[in-house]
Tab-separated table of C-alpha atoms and ligand atoms in Angstrom:
chain	number	residue	atom	x	y	z
A	251	MET	CA	-22.040	-3.118	-12.295
A	252	THR	CA	-22.093	-6.538	-13.983
A	253	MET	CA	-23.784	-9.521	-12.354
A	254	GLU	CA	-20.385	-10.920	-11.547
A	255	GLU	CA	-19.256	-7.727	-9.844
A	256	THR	CA	-22.526	-7.504	-7.910
A	257	ARG	CA	-22.086	-11.054	-6.704
A	258	GLU	CA	-18.473	-10.368	-5.843
A	259	THR	CA	-19.433	-7.276	-3.837
A	260	GLN	CA	-22.151	-9.168	-1.962
A	261	ASN	CA	-19.750	-11.972	-1.290
A	262	GLN	CA	-17.163	-9.593	0.116
A	263	LYS	CA	-19.883	-7.891	2.097
A	264	GLU	CA	-20.530	-11.148	3.908
A	265	THR	CA	-17.040	-12.422	4.470
A	266	ALA	CA	-14.202	-9.911	4.492
A	267	ARG	CA	-12.240	-9.783	7.754
A	268	LEU	CA	-11.368	-6.171	8.461
A	269	LEU	CA	-8.739	-5.042	10.957
A	270	ILE	CA	-9.132	-1.442	12.119
A	271	ILE	CA	-6.175	0.217	13.822
A	272	GLU	CA	-7.167	3.532	15.381
A	273	ASP	CA	-6.158	4.925	18.754
A	274	GLU	CA	-8.992	7.434	19.096
A	275	ILE	CA	-11.620	5.250	20.759
A	276	PRO	CA	-14.726	7.173	19.578
A	277	ILE	CA	-13.524	6.996	15.959
A	278	ALA	CA	-12.582	3.325	16.328
A	279	ASP	CA	-16.024	2.562	17.819
A	280	LEU	CA	-17.779	4.493	15.079
A	281	LEU	CA	-15.867	2.624	12.373
A	282	GLN	CA	-16.440	-0.736	14.045
A	283	TYR	CA	-20.164	-0.087	14.370
A	284	GLY	CA	-20.611	1.318	10.869
A	285	LEU	CA	-18.505	-1.242	9.053
A	286	SER	CA	-19.963	-4.191	10.980
A	287	ARG	CA	-23.365	-2.984	9.792
A	288	GLU	CA	-21.940	-2.994	6.275
A	289	GLY	CA	-21.274	-6.697	6.780
A	290	PHE	CA	-17.549	-6.775	7.479
A	291	GLN	CA	-16.155	-8.954	10.262
A	292	VAL	CA	-14.427	-6.240	12.233
A	293	VAL	CA	-11.828	-6.263	14.976
A	294	CYS	CA	-10.257	-3.113	16.373
A	295	ALA	CA	-6.801	-2.472	17.758
A	296	HIS	CA	-5.979	0.791	19.508
A	297	THR	CA	-2.210	0.487	19.351
A	298	ALA	CA	0.289	-0.794	16.811
A	299	GLY	CA	1.438	-3.458	19.286
A	300	ALA	CA	-2.096	-4.766	19.733
A	301	ALA	CA	-2.595	-4.702	15.963
A	302	ILE	CA	0.497	-6.799	15.293
A	303	SER	CA	-0.520	-9.474	17.788
A	304	LEU	CA	-4.215	-9.422	16.759
A	305	ALA	CA	-3.376	-9.694	13.063
A	306	GLY	CA	-1.528	-12.963	13.691
A	307	SER	CA	-4.691	-14.734	14.838
A	308	PHE	CA	-7.325	-12.761	12.932
A	309	LEU	CA	-5.583	-12.911	9.531
A	310	PRO	CA	-7.164	-9.759	8.138
A	311	GLN	CA	-8.278	-9.642	4.515
A	312	VAL	CA	-8.238	-5.867	4.544
A	313	ILE	CA	-6.663	-3.367	6.934
A	314	LEU	CA	-7.760	0.160	7.814
A	315	LEU	CA	-4.889	1.935	9.487
A	316	ASP	CA	-4.670	5.299	11.232
A	317	TRP	CA	-1.535	7.268	10.471
A	318	MET	CA	-0.950	8.737	13.935
A	319	LEU	CA	-0.626	6.041	16.584
A	320	PRO	CA	0.778	6.352	20.113
A	321	ASP	CA	3.367	3.596	19.965
A	322	MET	CA	4.500	3.531	16.343
A	323	ASP	CA	4.421	5.674	13.239
A	324	GLY	CA	1.552	4.540	11.024
A	325	LEU	CA	3.917	4.384	8.063
A	326	GLU	CA	6.198	2.000	9.900
A	327	LEU	CA	3.256	-0.202	10.874
A	328	CYS	CA	2.070	-0.051	7.274
A	329	ARG	CA	5.431	-1.431	6.108
A	330	ILE	CA	5.349	-4.212	8.698
A	331	LEU	CA	1.772	-5.280	7.946
A	332	SER	CA	2.064	-5.075	4.178
A	333	ALA	CA	5.216	-7.191	4.286
A	334	GLU	CA	3.569	-9.739	6.570
A	335	TYR	CA	0.011	-10.029	5.250
A	336	ASN	CA	-1.338	-10.374	1.765
A	337	ALA	CA	-4.146	-7.912	2.452
A	338	PRO	CA	-4.875	-4.496	0.965
A	339	LEU	CA	-4.211	-1.660	3.347
A	340	ILE	CA	-5.991	1.681	3.537
A	341	MET	CA	-4.419	4.590	5.388
A	342	LEU	CA	-6.783	6.708	7.435
A	343	THR	CA	-5.425	10.130	8.139
A	344	ALA	CA	-6.161	13.743	8.861
A	345	ARG	CA	-3.315	14.800	6.595
A	346	SER	CA	-4.181	15.576	3.047
A	347	ASP	CA	-1.195	16.679	1.056
A	348	MET	CA	0.183	14.794	-1.837
A	349	GLU	CA	3.594	14.202	-0.356
A	350	ASP	CA	2.121	12.347	2.602
A	351	LYS	CA	-0.111	10.398	0.283
A	352	LEU	CA	2.891	9.308	-1.749
A	353	LYS	CA	4.766	8.290	1.411
A	354	GLY	CA	1.794	6.149	2.417
A	355	LEU	CA	1.621	4.555	-1.002
A	356	GLU	CA	5.363	3.910	-1.011
A	357	ALA	CA	5.044	2.239	2.369
A	358	GLY	CA	2.607	-0.247	0.845
A	359	ALA	CA	-0.809	1.361	1.321
A	360	ASP	CA	-3.347	0.602	-1.402
A	361	ASP	CA	-5.592	3.562	-0.753
A	362	TYR	CA	-5.903	6.579	1.421
A	363	ILE	CA	-8.882	8.144	3.191
A	364	THR	CA	-8.741	11.533	4.869
A	365	LYS	CA	-10.666	12.439	8.003
A	366	PRO	CA	-13.382	13.493	8.395
A	367	PHE	CA	-14.857	10.651	6.373
A	368	ASP	CA	-18.261	9.486	5.269
A	369	MET	CA	-18.983	5.961	6.499
A	370	ARG	CA	-20.595	4.850	3.262
A	371	GLU	CA	-17.598	6.084	1.330
A	372	VAL	CA	-15.233	4.219	3.642
A	373	ALA	CA	-17.220	1.015	3.028
A	374	MET	CA	-17.181	1.572	-0.723
A	375	ARG	CA	-13.460	2.287	-0.753
A	376	ILE	CA	-12.783	-0.899	1.212
A	377	ARG	CA	-14.820	-2.936	-1.267
A	378	ALA	CA	-13.126	-1.204	-4.180
A	379	VAL	CA	-9.693	-1.971	-2.786
A	380	LEU	CA	-10.695	-5.603	-2.219
A	381	ARG	CA	-11.928	-5.873	-5.807
A	382	ARG	CA	-8.768	-4.259	-7.149
A	383	PHE	CA	-6.661	-6.520	-5.006
A	384	GLU	CA	-8.434	-9.629	-6.256
A	385	LYS	CA	-7.974	-8.569	-9.823
A	386	ALA	CA	-4.428	-7.325	-9.326
A	387	GLY	CA	-3.015	-10.487	-10.869
A	388	GLN	CA	-4.796	-9.676	-14.107
A	389	ASN	CA	-4.682	-5.923	-14.323
A	390	GLY	CA	-2.518	-4.601	-11.551
A	391	GLY	CA	-0.334	-2.602	-13.920
A	392	TRP	CA	-0.906	0.688	-15.630
A	393	THR	CA	-3.743	1.159	-18.089
A	394	GLU	CA	-3.093	3.571	-20.906
A	395	GLY	CA	-5.748	6.203	-21.512
A	396	ALA	CA	-5.980	8.864	-24.200
A	397	SER	CA	-3.034	10.940	-22.989
A	398	PHE	CA	-2.641	9.592	-19.490
A	399	SER	CA	-2.081	6.324	-17.628
A	400	VAL	CA	-3.951	4.962	-14.651
A	401	SER	CA	-2.862	2.525	-11.988
A	402	GLU	CA	-5.935	1.180	-10.288
A	403	SER	CA	-3.982	-0.751	-7.707
A	404	GLU	CA	-2.033	2.344	-6.697
A	405	HIS	CA	-4.923	4.741	-7.306
A	406	LEU	CA	-2.724	7.067	-9.333
A	407	VAL	CA	-3.056	8.926	-12.615
A	408	MET	CA	-0.006	10.135	-14.534
A	409	GLN	CA	0.090	12.553	-17.427
A	410	LYS	CA	3.252	13.683	-19.183
A	411	GLY	CA	5.378	12.336	-16.375
A	412	ARG	CA	3.406	14.141	-13.677
A	413	LEU	CA	0.948	12.853	-11.107
A	414	VAL	CA	-2.547	14.232	-11.569
A	415	GLU	CA	-4.467	14.713	-8.345
A	416	LEU	CA	-8.033	13.408	-8.711
A	417	THR	CA	-10.701	13.101	-6.060
A	418	PRO	CA	-11.850	9.520	-5.375
A	419	LYS	CA	-15.038	10.050	-7.372
A	420	GLU	CA	-13.192	11.618	-10.290
A	421	PHE	CA	-10.883	8.615	-10.221
A	422	ASP	CA	-13.772	6.133	-10.108
A	423	LEU	CA	-15.554	7.930	-12.945
A	424	LEU	CA	-12.400	7.969	-15.055
A	425	THR	CA	-11.675	4.271	-14.530
A	426	TYR	CA	-15.298	3.371	-15.260
A	427	LEU	CA	-15.173	5.283	-18.546
A	428	LEU	CA	-11.783	3.755	-19.390
A	429	LYS	CA	-13.200	0.280	-18.966
A	430	HIS	CA	-16.215	1.022	-21.152
A	431	PRO	CA	-14.799	2.938	-24.108
A	432	ARG	CA	-16.857	4.060	-27.110
A	433	GLN	CA	-20.140	3.404	-25.296
A	434	VAL	CA	-22.654	6.132	-24.566
A	435	HIS	CA	-23.406	6.343	-20.846
A	436	SER	CA	-26.411	8.261	-19.600
A	437	ARG	CA	-25.940	10.490	-16.567
A	438	ARG	CA	-28.261	8.215	-14.613
A	439	ILE	CA	-26.177	5.117	-15.443
A	440	LEU	CA	-22.960	6.884	-14.465
A	441	LEU	CA	-24.525	7.973	-11.181
A	442	GLU	CA	-25.555	4.390	-10.430
A	443	GLN	CA	-22.266	2.859	-11.473
A	444	VAL	CA	-19.916	5.348	-9.868
A	445	TRP	CA	-21.868	6.850	-6.979
A	446	GLY	CA	-24.124	3.887	-6.210
A	447	TYR	CA	-27.840	3.243	-6.399
A	448	ASP	CA	-28.730	5.050	-3.204
A	449	PHE	CA	-26.730	8.193	-3.863
A	450	ALA	CA	-28.996	11.140	-3.095
A	451	GLY	CA	-27.447	13.707	-5.473
A	452	ASP	CA	-28.698	14.511	-8.964
A	453	THR	CA	-27.228	14.052	-12.423
A	454	ARG	CA	-25.661	17.527	-12.291
A	455	THR	CA	-23.019	15.848	-10.092
A	456	VAL	CA	-21.964	13.805	-13.117
A	457	ASP	CA	-21.681	16.923	-15.301
A	458	ILE	CA	-19.477	18.640	-12.734
A	459	HIS	CA	-17.141	15.660	-12.432
A	460	ILE	CA	-16.933	15.273	-16.217
A	461	GLN	CA	-15.991	18.948	-16.506
A	462	ARG	CA	-13.289	18.556	-13.867
A	463	LEU	CA	-11.858	15.477	-15.570
A	464	ARG	CA	-11.754	17.308	-18.893
A	465	LYS	CA	-9.975	20.210	-17.281
A	466	LYS	CA	-7.482	18.199	-15.244
A	467	LEU	CA	-6.608	15.747	-18.012
A	468	SER	CA	-7.118	17.866	-21.175
A	469	LEU	CA	-9.615	15.384	-22.587
A	470	ASP	CA	-10.884	17.448	-25.521
A	471	GLY	CA	-11.767	15.064	-28.299
A	472	HIS	CA	-11.738	12.075	-25.949
A	473	LEU	CA	-14.435	12.666	-23.368
A	474	LEU	CA	-17.397	13.590	-25.525
A	475	THR	CA	-20.870	14.872	-24.765
A	476	VAL	CA	-23.479	12.959	-26.728
A	477	PHE	CA	-26.286	15.473	-26.964
A	478	GLY	CA	-29.459	14.362	-25.212
A	479	LEU	CA	-27.936	11.035	-24.190
A	480	GLY	CA	-24.882	11.405	-21.981
A	481	TYR	CA	-21.152	10.927	-22.301
A	482	LYS	CA	-18.729	8.781	-24.241
A	483	TYR	CA	-15.009	8.143	-23.810
A	484	VAL	CA	-12.980	7.625	-26.964
A	485	PRO	CA	-9.369	6.533	-26.451
B	11	CA	CA1	-4.633	8.672	15.776
């Protein structure tokens, strides 16, 4: 992370107003507690109706939205909120197939988290979406990779006209490498940059994700092992 990005993250950590819309009270409470501790200014709504009226006064900067709500389909609420507010929106859902993900993205969601979730990951995804949103004016379009294209704002990877399903970490690793081409990255650096400084896993995690990226995106000749040092992406 550059100094600028670190500062940006800290800044967002202090100020971002987060609206959580979740009808299951224990989950809503857990999110409110965890994300307040992460520094977000959090308000919770338990129904779509409450969310719509709260949003008008709270003016959320980022929205975390459950898919299944008692009084309105989450997709419908997603459309309403994304039309009304200039804030990135993350869908929170127990569903995990691609079709539902695409529906959410079509409805205006910027990212998608499936339950059960890890609180730290939720916080990181919110910050990531805020960063992407801020930069969207500059690089909101598709970035061309070796044989694939990536849309950071939509969190999608396409290859030969097909969507490639990547896990969030695979996606983050790929975009990090894309942004730093032709540089050698040690496993330790990649762990810090992609997984974060306090990630408890070891560097084997990086190897596994690199292998999966190579396999999913046929990156032979592009995602290189630099013996004894780490990895390098060559467009
Ligand atoms: Ca629900």
